Coordinates of C-alpha atoms in Angstrom, one line a residue:
X1 CA 153.2 -66.8 69.2
X2 CA 151.6 -67.6 72.4
X3 CA 148.8 -65.0 71.7
X4 CA 148.4 -66.5 68.6
X5 CA 147.9 -69.9 70.1
X6 CA 146.1 -68.8 73.1
X7 CA 143.6 -66.5 70.9
X8 CA 143.3 -69.8 69.2
X9 CA 142.0 -71.8 72.0
X10 CA 139.5 -68.7 73.0
X11 CA 138.0 -69.4 70.1
X12 CA 137.4 -73.4 69.8
X13 CA 136.2 -73.3 74.0
X14 CA 133.6 -70.6 72.5
X15 CA 133.0 -72.2 69.0
X16 CA 132.1 -75.3 71.6
X17 CA 128.2 -76.4 71.6
X18 CA 126.6 -76.3 74.2
X19 CA 125.3 -78.7 75.5
X20 CA 121.8 -79.1 77.7
X21 CA 121.1 -81.8 79.7
X22 CA 116.8 -82.2 79.2
X23 CA 115.1 -82.1 83.2
X24 CA 111.9 -84.5 82.8
X25 CA 109.8 -83.7 86.1
X26 CA 108.2 -87.3 88.2
X27 CA 104.7 -85.8 88.2
X28 CA 103.7 -89.7 90.6
X29 CA 105.9 -92.0 92.5
X30 CA 103.8 -94.7 94.6
X31 CA 106.1 -97.8 95.0
X32 CA 104.3 -100.3 97.8
X33 CA 106.6 -103.1 99.1
X34 CA 105.6 -105.7 101.5
X35 CA 107.3 -108.4 103.9
X36 CA 105.4 -111.2 102.1
X37 CA 107.4 -110.4 98.8
X38 CA 104.3 -108.9 96.3
X39 CA 105.3 -105.4 95.6
X40 CA 103.7 -102.3 93.1
X41 CA 105.3 -99.5 92.0
X42 CA 103.3 -96.6 89.4
X43 CA 105.8 -93.8 87.5
X44 CA 104.1 -91.4 85.5
X45 CA 106.5 -88.5 83.9
X46 CA 105.9 -85.5 82.7
X47 CA 107.2 -86.6 78.5
X48 CA 104.3 -88.7 78.8
X49 CA 106.2 -91.8 80.0
X50 CA 104.1 -94.5 82.5
X51 CA 105.0 -96.9 84.2
X52 CA 102.4 -99.9 86.6
X53 CA 103.3 -102.8 87.8
X54 CA 103.5 -104.9 90.2
X55 CA 104.8 -108.9 91.5
X56 CA 104.9 -111.4 93.2
X57 CA 106.9 -114.5 94.6
X58 CA 106.0 -117.1 91.9
X59 CA 105.7 -121.4 92.5
X60 CA 109.2 -121.6 91.7
X61 CA 111.3 -118.8 93.8
X62 CA 110.7 -116.5 91.2
X63 CA 109.1 -112.5 90.9
X64 CA 106.4 -113.0 88.8
X65 CA 105.2 -109.9 87.8
X66 CA 102.5 -108.0 85.1
X67 CA 101.9 -104.4 83.9
X68 CA 102.2 -102.2 81.8
X69 CA 103.8 -98.7 80.4
X70 CA 103.1 -96.3 77.8
X71 CA 105.7 -93.5 76.2
X72 CA 105.2 -90.9 73.5
X73 CA 106.4 -92.1 69.8
X74 CA 108.1 -89.1 67.1
X75 CA 104.5 -88.8 65.8
X76 CA 103.0 -87.8 69.1
X77 CA 101.1 -91.1 69.5
X78 CA 101.2 -92.8 72.2
X79 CA 102.4 -96.3 72.8
X80 CA 100.9 -99.0 75.2
X81 CA 103.2 -102.3 76.0
X82 CA 100.7 -104.8 78.2
X83 CA 103.5 -106.9 79.9
X84 CA 103.5 -110.4 82.0
X85 CA 106.9 -111.9 82.8
X86 CA 106.2 -115.5 85.4
X87 CA 108.0 -118.7 84.9
X88 CA 106.7 -118.8 81.0
X89 CA 109.3 -115.8 80.5
X90 CA 108.5 -111.9 79.2
X91 CA 105.0 -112.2 77.6
X92 CA 104.5 -108.4 75.6
X93 CA 101.3 -107.3 73.9
X94 CA 101.1 -104.1 72.2
X95 CA 100.1 -103.5 68.0
X96 CA 103.6 -102.3 68.2
X97 CA 104.9 -105.9 68.0
X98 CA 105.4 -107.5 64.4
X99 CA 103.4 -110.1 63.4
X100 CA 104.1 -113.5 61.9
X101 CA 103.5 -112.7 58.0
X102 CA 99.6 -115.4 57.3
X103 CA 100.1 -119.0 56.2
X104 CA 99.4 -119.2 52.6
X105 CA 96.8 -121.5 52.2
X106 CA 98.9 -124.2 50.5
X107 CA 100.4 -125.5 53.5
X108 CA 97.5 -125.6 55.0
X109 CA 96.2 -128.9 52.7
X110 CA 100.0 -129.8 53.6
X111 CA 100.0 -129.9 57.1
X112 CA 96.4 -131.9 56.3
X113 CA 98.1 -134.3 53.9
X114 CA 100.5 -134.8 56.2
X115 CA 98.6 -136.0 59.0
X116 CA 96.8 -138.3 56.6
X117 CA 99.7 -140.1 56.4
X118 CA 101.2 -140.0 59.8
X119 CA 97.0 -141.6 60.6
X120 CA 97.7 -144.1 57.8
X121 CA 101.3 -145.4 59.0
X122 CA 103.2 -143.4 56.1
X123 CA 106.6 -142.7 57.2
X124 CA 109.2 -141.5 55.4
X125 CA 113.0 -141.8 55.5

């Protein structure tokens, strides 16, 4: 009985999937940190990921940053995201980001009517 249990355990151990950790090699890693609080870094990996950021201390004591990062999409194209991060928050720009649908023409007409009513002193409660 012990041999059967031992044989089953060995079979399960041999049949278990073997995973290999992906290895990413850094092609570029440049970092500069200055005593005045400014900094910059640029990193590039062999899998197509790249980032470059520069930063400084803002007027309110926050860290302001601007930079970009790129990565490879599933279809093989390269995606680019540029950004600014400051007292106004994180502001990315990319063709990947969703955009709102354009407003229908009648909305602009309604906004004009509302503006004329406000100018004429008409108030709705």
